[in-house]
């Protein structure tokens, strides 16, 4: 459960009830009857289930910090995933393997501060849940306790992963499974390679997804599999599938924030955007242009102009200041101060 | 010193010299004669000094992660500051106080991976250098050793801070001072309030800047002071001043990445941009629109279309898959699979059946 206890500023609920960001506050559910679905409440598992039953696609985007979380909240994205993709897009590594649990928890907390409406899901990073079932439960507990998340996601469909998922659910933590291309396993997969392209692999995708459902997962991510495989899996399950590079037949879609925004796109340094990812903007180009303009304006002295130089001294103080400086023997400084006071737009030519 | 030992891909130095991102590799400076100022080398203290002497203004922007560092590098910003402003713009706190040294080091390392050319400066966060001079030196050492920065910045001009700055310089670590509004001190300042607005406060700004120069700082940041005060301080020093909210008479300027890009600007949730900061873009608006488009397209089923569904199975495999599913009793899944395969091939046209292996 999210730990955010801030009072909602725009609450319209009767005074007797605190509005929290928790979606399952006892007063509301036990004592207060059916909850009103106000727009300021966090997305619940039940609401997701309703969407799925009605055939409404579920939207998921990754976020790693406060501003991106705020953006997802503002746009009304259903699920905010704090992905271990942070390892690549935030920390600049080539794989998702290097990121530690402590680093993930920092990302989780920052996101929790920013996103009050989307369901918050935290990835279990590589190396924090494979050693034993108890390690997996410990890690999942930390992601909720210290990370402020609502649920966790773990990768893989091997028997020990299924057992781990089951134990985590039994510990009371909602779990999203993840099959197909599981980036933490690129060592055995031999790289970021699509899965499910032959019969055996395709059947395995379906079977492991079903096993994860059996273990109690409320959803399964399908990554980089052919569309027919994703379609079959989606139809074989009674829980929503969230696809990425898996075609249009899933119950929902997920994309990485930086990829969908074209955050790093610039001709001189184009980070490869995966081919299944659509760029909905070219933020990288915008950033590049803005920074060039800032650099230009600083270099030619036009920034900061008067409208960005808001702090003033009143003239009496300016005079006294100049006199003090002269007393200290800083004559050049004194005249610089007088000049600055008199001609606020002139750029400094004396150093 | 930066710990980046990756070979530069576009180095044009002779084979005998490893091109590193360090600006003062022994072979280059001791054995190789004067270092060529190629564009792929990291900015050095000396280059900054040359800019300052020639009256060329120095540009500084903050960065907190790999992508922002890459952007600063591409554009050729002089100094990349890993600021404790991360506490507010990345972590969503209301002040710079909560961020820990461990968190700052994570930011520093991510930035170091992305920015090869700008000089890298790491802020010492609140609570990591005020207790004692040795604590200050320890923290500064970590920022360089574990954070891979080239230099550090610390706030304040009290005698204890000046002593700390001196000790850090003596430990061999370049230091940028910071006077005027020092955000870590909002407790005593009573908020984010401009400084130097009366005579004694203004004099104090000049004096502390000079004291910081005296102990070996190579630059001083002036934050939120009136322009005449910044002009006086700049004139009184022989090291560059970097201004923020301090008017146009400093030797350079610094702004926070998210502020200058309008990263959080959206009418429904406008994070207040400081009045001294110019927004060079409205990235927040662009992000909002892009996310709404994505949400729309997922909801109406148009994303992913054929061009974003690249992974195929050939017909044999699809048939085999179908049979397997039927054997498993998953008839609905089986027909979903064949229906999907058909839809994908009609959507893409007949020329898509190339070998996808």
mmCIF file of N, CA and C in Angstrom, chain A residues 58-176:
data_model
loop_
_atom_site.group_PDB
_atom_site.id
_atom_site.type_symbol
_atom_site.label_atom_id
_atom_site.label_comp_id
_atom_site.label_asym_id
_atom_site.label_seq_id
_atom_site.Cartn_x
_atom_site.Cartn_y
_atom_site.Cartn_z
ATOM 1 N N UNK A 58 -5.496 -1.191 -20.943
ATOM 2 C CA UNK A 58 -4.822 -0.605 -19.791
ATOM 3 C C UNK A 58 -3.532 0.068 -20.247
ATOM 4 N N UNK A 59 -3.289 1.292 -19.773
ATOM 5 C CA UNK A 59 -2.065 2.006 -20.173
ATOM 6 C C UNK A 59 -1.044 1.961 -19.047
ATOM 7 N N UNK A 60 0.191 1.661 -19.415
ATOM 8 C CA UNK A 60 1.283 1.620 -18.451
ATOM 9 C C UNK A 60 2.461 2.376 -19.050
ATOM 10 N N UNK A 61 3.109 3.206 -18.219
ATOM 11 C CA UNK A 61 4.336 3.873 -18.645
ATOM 12 C C UNK A 61 5.322 3.789 -17.482
ATOM 13 N N UNK A 62 6.612 3.742 -17.807
ATOM 14 C CA UNK A 62 7.599 3.716 -16.728
ATOM 15 C C UNK A 62 7.882 5.139 -16.250
ATOM 16 N N UNK A 63 8.308 5.257 -14.983
ATOM 17 C CA UNK A 63 8.751 6.546 -14.456
ATOM 18 C C UNK A 63 9.850 6.262 -13.446
ATOM 19 N N UNK A 64 10.737 7.246 -13.236
ATOM 20 C CA UNK A 64 11.885 6.989 -12.371
ATOM 21 C C UNK A 64 12.134 8.093 -11.374
ATOM 22 N N UNK A 65 11.372 9.192 -11.492
ATOM 23 C CA UNK A 65 11.608 10.314 -10.597
ATOM 24 C C UNK A 65 10.325 11.116 -10.441
ATOM 25 N N UNK A 66 10.429 12.144 -9.621
ATOM 26 C CA UNK A 66 9.251 12.936 -9.303
ATOM 27 C C UNK A 66 8.609 13.586 -10.522
ATOM 28 N N UNK A 67 9.372 14.292 -11.374
ATOM 29 C CA UNK A 67 8.711 14.959 -12.506
ATOM 30 C C UNK A 67 8.014 13.988 -13.465
ATOM 31 N N UNK A 68 8.641 12.877 -13.772
ATOM 32 C CA UNK A 68 7.994 11.944 -14.700
ATOM 33 C C UNK A 68 6.743 11.355 -14.055
ATOM 34 N N UNK A 69 6.816 11.107 -12.744
ATOM 35 C CA UNK A 69 5.643 10.590 -12.054
ATOM 36 C C UNK A 69 4.498 11.601 -12.104
ATOM 37 N N UNK A 70 4.820 12.859 -11.902
ATOM 38 C CA UNK A 70 3.787 13.902 -11.985
ATOM 39 C C UNK A 70 3.173 13.921 -13.377
ATOM 40 N N UNK A 71 4.000 13.798 -14.382
ATOM 41 C CA UNK A 71 3.486 13.805 -15.753
ATOM 42 C C UNK A 71 2.525 12.644 -16.000
ATOM 43 N N UNK A 72 2.875 11.468 -15.510
ATOM 44 C CA UNK A 72 1.996 10.318 -15.713
ATOM 45 C C UNK A 72 0.682 10.517 -14.978
ATOM 46 N N UNK A 73 0.775 11.066 -13.785
ATOM 47 C CA UNK A 73 -0.420 11.337 -12.991
ATOM 48 C C UNK A 73 -1.323 12.326 -13.729
ATOM 49 N N UNK A 74 -0.717 13.418 -14.193
ATOM 50 C CA UNK A 74 -1.480 14.449 -14.900
ATOM 51 C C UNK A 74 -2.178 13.877 -16.127
ATOM 52 N N UNK A 75 -1.478 12.981 -16.847
ATOM 53 C CA UNK A 75 -2.053 12.430 -18.081
ATOM 54 C C UNK A 75 -3.050 11.317 -17.802
ATOM 55 N N UNK A 76 -3.136 10.871 -16.546
ATOM 56 C CA UNK A 76 -4.113 9.845 -16.216
ATOM 57 C C UNK A 76 -3.729 8.449 -16.661
ATOM 58 N N UNK A 77 -2.429 8.149 -16.660
ATOM 59 C CA UNK A 77 -1.973 6.800 -16.997
ATOM 60 C C UNK A 77 -2.409 5.848 -15.878
ATOM 61 N N UNK A 78 -2.811 4.623 -16.259
ATOM 62 C CA UNK A 78 -3.350 3.692 -15.259
ATOM 63 C C UNK A 78 -2.308 3.195 -14.272
ATOM 64 N N UNK A 79 -1.202 2.696 -14.824
ATOM 65 C CA UNK A 79 -0.164 2.108 -13.974
ATOM 66 C C UNK A 79 1.163 2.786 -14.244
ATOM 67 N N UNK A 80 1.843 3.126 -13.167
ATOM 68 C CA UNK A 80 3.171 3.732 -13.255
ATOM 69 C C UNK A 80 4.164 2.660 -12.809
ATOM 70 N N UNK A 81 5.026 2.236 -13.720
ATOM 71 C CA UNK A 81 5.976 1.171 -13.408
ATOM 72 C C UNK A 81 7.351 1.769 -13.151
ATOM 73 N N UNK A 82 7.872 1.566 -11.954
ATOM 74 C CA UNK A 82 9.256 1.982 -11.692
ATOM 75 C C UNK A 82 10.119 0.818 -12.144
ATOM 76 N N UNK A 83 10.580 0.904 -13.370
ATOM 77 C CA UNK A 83 11.238 -0.227 -13.997
ATOM 78 C C UNK A 83 12.731 -0.265 -13.749
ATOM 79 N N UNK A 84 13.264 -1.477 -13.784
ATOM 80 C CA UNK A 84 14.722 -1.592 -13.699
ATOM 81 C C UNK A 84 15.365 -1.127 -15.008
ATOM 82 N N UNK A 85 14.545 -0.755 -15.965
ATOM 83 C CA UNK A 85 15.072 -0.080 -17.157
ATOM 84 C C UNK A 85 15.769 1.222 -16.753
ATOM 85 N N UNK A 86 15.550 1.664 -15.534
ATOM 86 C CA UNK A 86 16.282 2.828 -15.018
ATOM 87 C C UNK A 86 17.784 2.624 -15.182
ATOM 88 N N UNK A 87 18.193 1.390 -15.027
ATOM 89 C CA UNK A 87 19.615 1.069 -15.155
ATOM 90 C C UNK A 87 20.168 1.579 -16.487
ATOM 91 N N UNK A 88 19.366 1.501 -17.520
ATOM 92 C CA UNK A 88 19.834 1.900 -18.845
ATOM 93 C C UNK A 88 19.525 3.364 -19.144
ATOM 94 N N UNK A 89 18.249 3.761 -18.912
ATOM 95 C CA UNK A 89 17.884 5.101 -19.361
ATOM 96 C C UNK A 89 18.243 6.197 -18.370
ATOM 97 N N UNK A 90 18.367 5.867 -17.097
ATOM 98 C CA UNK A 90 18.738 6.901 -16.125
ATOM 99 C C UNK A 90 20.226 6.833 -15.797
ATOM 100 N N UNK A 91 20.710 5.597 -15.615
ATOM 101 C CA UNK A 91 22.087 5.444 -15.163
ATOM 102 C C UNK A 91 23.075 5.197 -16.284
ATOM 103 N N UNK A 92 22.594 4.954 -17.487
ATOM 104 C CA UNK A 92 23.497 4.872 -18.632
ATOM 105 C C UNK A 92 24.240 3.564 -18.779
ATOM 106 N N UNK A 93 23.772 2.513 -18.094
ATOM 107 C CA UNK A 93 24.417 1.225 -18.309
ATOM 108 C C UNK A 93 23.868 0.594 -19.591
ATOM 109 N N UNK A 94 24.539 -0.469 -20.036
ATOM 110 C CA UNK A 94 24.095 -1.118 -21.272
ATOM 111 C C UNK A 94 23.023 -2.172 -21.037
ATOM 112 N N UNK A 95 22.843 -2.555 -19.778
ATOM 113 C CA UNK A 95 21.846 -3.573 -19.469
ATOM 114 C C UNK A 95 21.111 -3.170 -18.196
ATOM 115 N N UNK A 96 20.101 -3.989 -17.828
ATOM 116 C CA UNK A 96 19.355 -3.694 -16.600
ATOM 117 C C UNK A 96 20.003 -4.340 -15.390
ATOM 118 N N UNK A 97 21.143 -4.993 -15.588
ATOM 119 C CA UNK A 97 21.707 -5.763 -14.491
ATOM 120 C C UNK A 97 22.357 -4.966 -13.369
ATOM 121 N N UNK A 98 23.061 -3.878 -13.660
ATOM 122 C CA UNK A 98 23.830 -3.239 -12.584
ATOM 123 C C UNK A 98 23.021 -2.574 -11.471
ATOM 124 N N UNK A 99 21.779 -2.227 -11.708
ATOM 125 C CA UNK A 99 21.092 -1.405 -10.703
ATOM 126 C C UNK A 99 20.833 -2.210 -9.436
ATOM 127 N N UNK A 100 21.041 -1.545 -8.293
ATOM 128 C CA UNK A 100 20.892 -2.224 -7.010
ATOM 129 C C UNK A 100 19.501 -1.977 -6.438
ATOM 130 N N UNK A 101 19.155 -2.750 -5.401
ATOM 131 C CA UNK A 101 17.853 -2.572 -4.765
ATOM 132 C C UNK A 101 17.761 -1.195 -4.121
ATOM 133 N N UNK A 102 18.841 -0.758 -3.471
ATOM 134 C CA UNK A 102 18.795 0.563 -2.835
ATOM 135 C C UNK A 102 18.543 1.658 -3.863
ATOM 136 N N UNK A 103 19.169 1.541 -5.035
ATOM 137 C CA UNK A 103 18.936 2.546 -6.073
ATOM 138 C C UNK A 103 17.493 2.481 -6.552
ATOM 139 N N UNK A 104 16.965 1.283 -6.723
ATOM 140 C CA UNK A 104 15.571 1.153 -7.137
ATOM 141 C C UNK A 104 14.641 1.772 -6.095
ATOM 142 N N UNK A 105 14.951 1.577 -4.825
ATOM 143 C CA UNK A 105 14.084 2.128 -3.771
ATOM 144 C C UNK A 105 14.086 3.649 -3.813
ATOM 145 N N UNK A 106 15.232 4.238 -4.142
ATOM 146 C CA UNK A 106 15.288 5.696 -4.267
ATOM 147 C C UNK A 106 14.368 6.143 -5.396
ATOM 148 N N UNK A 107 14.431 5.444 -6.533
ATOM 149 C CA UNK A 107 13.539 5.771 -7.648
ATOM 150 C C UNK A 107 12.084 5.617 -7.231
ATOM 151 N N UNK A 108 11.779 4.515 -6.535
ATOM 152 C CA UNK A 108 10.408 4.258 -6.117
ATOM 153 C C UNK A 108 9.877 5.386 -5.248
ATOM 154 N N UNK A 109 10.678 5.800 -4.291
ATOM 155 C CA UNK A 109 10.214 6.843 -3.376
ATOM 156 C C UNK A 109 9.956 8.150 -4.097
ATOM 157 N N UNK A 110 10.859 8.485 -5.020
ATOM 158 C CA UNK A 110 10.683 9.736 -5.768
ATOM 159 C C UNK A 110 9.401 9.684 -6.587
ATOM 160 N N UNK A 111 9.140 8.527 -7.183
ATOM 161 C CA UNK A 111 7.928 8.374 -7.981
ATOM 162 C C UNK A 111 6.695 8.426 -7.094
ATOM 163 N N UNK A 112 6.767 7.777 -5.952
ATOM 164 C CA UNK A 112 5.616 7.771 -5.048
ATOM 165 C C UNK A 112 5.253 9.190 -4.633
ATOM 166 N N UNK A 113 6.243 10.048 -4.494
ATOM 167 C CA UNK A 113 5.956 11.436 -4.143
ATOM 168 C C UNK A 113 5.219 12.156 -5.251
ATOM 169 N N UNK A 114 5.434 11.732 -6.471
ATOM 170 C CA UNK A 114 4.871 12.491 -7.589
ATOM 171 C C UNK A 114 3.574 11.956 -8.144
ATOM 172 N N UNK A 115 3.373 10.637 -8.080
ATOM 173 C CA UNK A 115 2.202 10.047 -8.733
ATOM 174 C C UNK A 115 1.212 9.599 -7.685
ATOM 175 N N UNK A 116 0.119 10.328 -7.567
ATOM 176 C CA UNK A 116 -0.846 9.985 -6.537
ATOM 177 C C UNK A 116 -2.016 9.165 -7.078
ATOM 178 N N UNK A 117 -2.219 9.165 -8.389
ATOM 179 C CA UNK A 117 -3.362 8.440 -8.945
ATOM 180 C C UNK A 117 -3.041 7.080 -9.569
ATOM 181 N N UNK A 118 -1.969 6.968 -10.361
ATOM 182 C CA UNK A 118 -1.704 5.672 -10.978
ATOM 183 C C UNK A 118 -1.368 4.610 -9.932
ATOM 184 N N UNK A 119 -1.648 3.361 -10.267
ATOM 185 C CA UNK A 119 -1.177 2.264 -9.439
ATOM 186 C C UNK A 119 0.344 2.229 -9.565
ATOM 187 N N UNK A 120 1.038 2.046 -8.458
ATOM 188 C CA UNK A 120 2.507 2.073 -8.494
ATOM 189 C C UNK A 120 3.063 0.665 -8.404
ATOM 190 N N UNK A 121 3.855 0.287 -9.412
ATOM 191 C CA UNK A 121 4.455 -1.041 -9.437
ATOM 192 C C UNK A 121 5.964 -0.886 -9.496
ATOM 193 N N UNK A 122 6.669 -1.599 -8.616
ATOM 194 C CA UNK A 122 8.128 -1.531 -8.627
ATOM 195 C C UNK A 122 8.731 -2.833 -9.121
ATOM 196 N N UNK A 123 9.733 -2.742 -9.995
ATOM 197 C CA UNK A 123 10.439 -3.926 -10.469
ATOM 198 C C UNK A 123 11.368 -4.449 -9.388
ATOM 199 N N UNK A 124 11.481 -5.771 -9.297
ATOM 200 C CA UNK A 124 12.527 -6.359 -8.476
ATOM 201 C C UNK A 124 13.770 -6.443 -9.359
ATOM 202 N N UNK A 125 14.861 -5.787 -8.963
ATOM 203 C CA UNK A 125 16.027 -5.780 -9.846
ATOM 204 C C UNK A 125 16.799 -7.100 -9.818
ATOM 205 N N UNK A 126 17.588 -7.306 -10.859
ATOM 206 C CA UNK A 126 18.415 -8.497 -11.012
ATOM 207 C C UNK A 126 19.231 -8.773 -9.757
ATOM 208 N N UNK A 127 19.169 -10.026 -9.303
ATOM 209 C CA UNK A 127 20.013 -10.414 -8.182
ATOM 210 C C UNK A 127 19.364 -10.256 -6.821
ATOM 211 N N UNK A 128 18.111 -9.780 -6.794
ATOM 212 C CA UNK A 128 17.506 -9.543 -5.489
ATOM 213 C C UNK A 128 16.394 -10.525 -5.166
ATOM 214 N N UNK A 129 16.149 -11.491 -6.054
ATOM 215 C CA UNK A 129 15.038 -12.401 -5.773
ATOM 216 C C UNK A 129 15.251 -13.807 -6.319
ATOM 217 N N UNK A 130 16.419 -14.076 -6.915
ATOM 218 C CA UNK A 130 16.625 -15.376 -7.564
ATOM 219 C C UNK A 130 17.256 -16.410 -6.642
ATOM 220 N N UNK A 131 17.907 -15.942 -5.573
ATOM 221 C CA UNK A 131 18.683 -16.860 -4.749
ATOM 222 C C UNK A 131 17.791 -17.818 -3.967
ATOM 223 N N UNK A 132 16.686 -17.293 -3.429
ATOM 224 C CA UNK A 132 15.791 -18.140 -2.651
ATOM 225 C C UNK A 132 14.437 -17.462 -2.580
ATOM 226 N N UNK A 133 13.442 -18.261 -2.207
ATOM 227 C CA UNK A 133 12.098 -17.699 -2.075
ATOM 228 C C UNK A 133 12.064 -16.639 -0.984
ATOM 229 N N UNK A 134 12.790 -16.882 0.107
ATOM 230 C CA UNK A 134 12.739 -15.891 1.189
ATOM 231 C C UNK A 134 13.415 -14.595 0.777
ATOM 232 N N UNK A 135 14.476 -14.688 -0.034
ATOM 233 C CA UNK A 135 15.091 -13.459 -0.530
ATOM 234 C C UNK A 135 14.068 -12.676 -1.363
ATOM 235 N N UNK A 136 13.314 -13.406 -2.171
ATOM 236 C CA UNK A 136 12.324 -12.754 -3.025
ATOM 237 C C UNK A 136 11.270 -12.035 -2.189
ATOM 238 N N UNK A 137 10.798 -12.709 -1.139
ATOM 239 C CA UNK A 137 9.775 -12.080 -0.297
ATOM 240 C C UNK A 137 10.355 -10.860 0.411
ATOM 241 N N UNK A 138 11.577 -10.990 0.931
ATOM 242 C CA UNK A 138 12.224 -9.847 1.594
ATOM 243 C C UNK A 138 12.309 -8.643 0.673
ATOM 244 N N UNK A 139 12.748 -8.879 -0.543
ATOM 245 C CA UNK A 139 12.897 -7.777 -1.493
ATOM 246 C C UNK A 139 11.550 -7.139 -1.799
ATOM 247 N N UNK A 140 10.548 -7.990 -2.051
ATOM 248 C CA UNK A 140 9.229 -7.451 -2.367
ATOM 249 C C UNK A 140 8.687 -6.626 -1.199
ATOM 250 N N UNK A 141 8.930 -7.108 0.011
ATOM 251 C CA UNK A 141 8.480 -6.357 1.189
ATOM 252 C C UNK A 141 9.131 -4.981 1.224
ATOM 253 N N UNK A 142 10.415 -4.924 0.957
ATOM 254 C CA UNK A 142 11.118 -3.627 0.981
ATOM 255 C C UNK A 142 10.573 -2.676 -0.075
ATOM 256 N N UNK A 143 10.243 -3.219 -1.229
ATOM 257 C CA UNK A 143 9.747 -2.348 -2.300
ATOM 258 C C UNK A 143 8.445 -1.679 -1.890
ATOM 259 N N UNK A 144 7.628 -2.410 -1.120
ATOM 260 C CA UNK A 144 6.395 -1.779 -0.653
ATOM 261 C C UNK A 144 6.633 -0.924 0.587
ATOM 262 N N UNK A 145 7.389 -1.474 1.531
ATOM 263 C CA UNK A 145 7.603 -0.799 2.809
ATOM 264 C C UNK A 145 8.429 0.461 2.638
ATOM 265 N N UNK A 146 9.607 0.319 2.013
ATOM 266 C CA UNK A 146 10.538 1.439 1.884
ATOM 267 C C UNK A 146 10.386 2.185 0.572
ATOM 268 N N UNK A 147 9.802 1.530 -0.411
ATOM 269 C CA UNK A 147 9.690 2.168 -1.723
ATOM 270 C C UNK A 147 8.353 2.855 -1.947
ATOM 271 N N UNK A 148 7.392 2.543 -1.077
ATOM 272 C CA UNK A 148 6.094 3.193 -1.223
ATOM 273 C C UNK A 148 5.279 2.698 -2.405
ATOM 274 N N UNK A 149 5.580 1.505 -2.932
ATOM 275 C CA UNK A 149 4.863 0.983 -4.092
ATOM 276 C C UNK A 149 3.589 0.237 -3.671
ATOM 277 N N UNK A 150 2.716 -0.029 -4.647
ATOM 278 C CA UNK A 150 1.493 -0.788 -4.391
ATOM 279 C C UNK A 150 1.640 -2.254 -4.751
ATOM 280 N N UNK A 151 2.566 -2.571 -5.646
ATOM 281 C CA UNK A 151 2.713 -3.935 -6.143
ATOM 282 C C UNK A 151 4.111 -4.080 -6.723
ATOM 283 N N UNK A 152 4.492 -5.324 -7.025
ATOM 284 C CA UNK A 152 5.818 -5.535 -7.610
ATOM 285 C C UNK A 152 5.697 -6.319 -8.910
ATOM 286 N N UNK A 153 6.785 -6.245 -9.690
ATOM 287 C CA UNK A 153 6.866 -7.071 -10.892
ATOM 288 C C UNK A 153 8.165 -7.853 -10.809
ATOM 289 N N UNK A 154 8.117 -9.133 -11.169
ATOM 290 C CA UNK A 154 9.354 -9.883 -11.283
ATOM 291 C C UNK A 154 9.364 -10.629 -12.607
ATOM 292 N N UNK A 155 10.573 -10.926 -13.085
ATOM 293 C CA UNK A 155 10.708 -11.527 -14.409
ATOM 294 C C UNK A 155 10.868 -13.031 -14.318
ATOM 295 N N UNK A 156 10.395 -13.703 -15.351
ATOM 296 C CA UNK A 156 10.742 -15.111 -15.505
ATOM 297 C C UNK A 156 9.593 -16.073 -15.241
ATOM 298 N N UNK A 157 9.756 -17.274 -15.791
ATOM 299 C CA UNK A 157 8.710 -18.280 -15.661
ATOM 300 C C UNK A 157 9.240 -19.638 -15.248
ATOM 301 N N UNK A 158 10.491 -19.673 -14.788
ATOM 302 C CA UNK A 158 11.024 -20.954 -14.333
ATOM 303 C C UNK A 158 10.307 -21.352 -13.045
ATOM 304 N N UNK A 159 10.360 -22.647 -12.698
ATOM 305 C CA UNK A 159 9.655 -23.110 -11.491
ATOM 306 C C UNK A 159 10.008 -22.307 -10.242
ATOM 307 N N UNK A 160 11.275 -21.969 -10.072
ATOM 308 C CA UNK A 160 11.594 -21.225 -8.847
ATOM 309 C C UNK A 160 11.018 -19.818 -8.879
ATOM 310 N N UNK A 161 10.920 -19.213 -10.069
ATOM 311 C CA UNK A 161 10.291 -17.887 -10.152
ATOM 312 C C UNK A 161 8.812 -17.985 -9.822
ATOM 313 N N UNK A 162 8.172 -19.046 -10.299
ATOM 314 C CA UNK A 162 6.736 -19.209 -10.021
ATOM 315 C C UNK A 162 6.532 -19.389 -8.507
ATOM 316 N N UNK A 163 7.407 -20.188 -7.917
ATOM 317 C CA UNK A 163 7.327 -20.383 -6.464
ATOM 318 C C UNK A 163 7.522 -19.065 -5.728
ATOM 319 N N UNK A 164 8.481 -18.291 -6.196
ATOM 320 C CA UNK A 164 8.738 -16.997 -5.563
ATOM 321 C C UNK A 164 7.520 -16.094 -5.688
ATOM 322 N N UNK A 165 6.927 -16.058 -6.881
ATOM 323 C CA UNK A 165 5.751 -15.214 -7.090
ATOM 324 C C UNK A 165 4.640 -15.623 -6.132
ATOM 325 N N UNK A 166 4.465 -16.931 -5.986
ATOM 326 C CA UNK A 166 3.408 -17.443 -5.094
ATOM 327 C C UNK A 166 3.654 -16.999 -3.653
ATOM 328 N N UNK A 167 4.908 -17.120 -3.218
ATOM 329 C CA UNK A 167 5.224 -16.741 -1.840
ATOM 330 C C UNK A 167 4.996 -15.251 -1.618
ATOM 331 N N UNK A 168 5.307 -14.455 -2.629
ATOM 332 C CA UNK A 168 5.134 -13.009 -2.497
ATOM 333 C C UNK A 168 3.653 -12.668 -2.401
ATOM 334 N N UNK A 169 2.847 -13.317 -3.229
ATOM 335 C CA UNK A 169 1.401 -13.086 -3.159
ATOM 336 C C UNK A 169 0.880 -13.513 -1.793
ATOM 337 N N UNK A 170 1.377 -14.651 -1.304
ATOM 338 C CA UNK A 170 0.931 -15.119 0.005
ATOM 339 C C UNK A 170 1.365 -14.181 1.117
ATOM 340 N N UNK A 171 2.437 -13.421 0.880
ATOM 341 C CA UNK A 171 2.853 -12.418 1.859
ATOM 342 C C UNK A 171 1.962 -11.185 1.780
ATOM 343 N N UNK A 172 1.016 -11.189 0.867
ATOM 344 C CA UNK A 172 0.072 -10.071 0.779
ATOM 345 C C UNK A 172 0.477 -8.991 -0.190
ATOM 346 N N UNK A 173 1.395 -9.319 -1.108
ATOM 347 C CA UNK A 173 1.906 -8.322 -2.053
ATOM 348 C C UNK A 173 1.461 -8.694 -3.460
ATOM 349 N N UNK A 174 0.767 -7.773 -4.125
ATOM 350 C CA UNK A 174 0.288 -8.032 -5.475
ATOM 351 C C UNK A 174 1.460 -8.122 -6.445
ATOM 352 N N UNK A 175 1.374 -9.058 -7.379
ATOM 353 C CA UNK A 175 2.495 -9.344 -8.277
ATOM 354 C C UNK A 175 2.065 -9.291 -9.743
ATOM 355 N N UNK A 176 2.881 -8.648 -10.570
ATOM 356 C CA UNK A 176 2.740 -8.744 -12.022
ATOM 357 C C UNK A 176 3.862 -9.649 -12.522
#
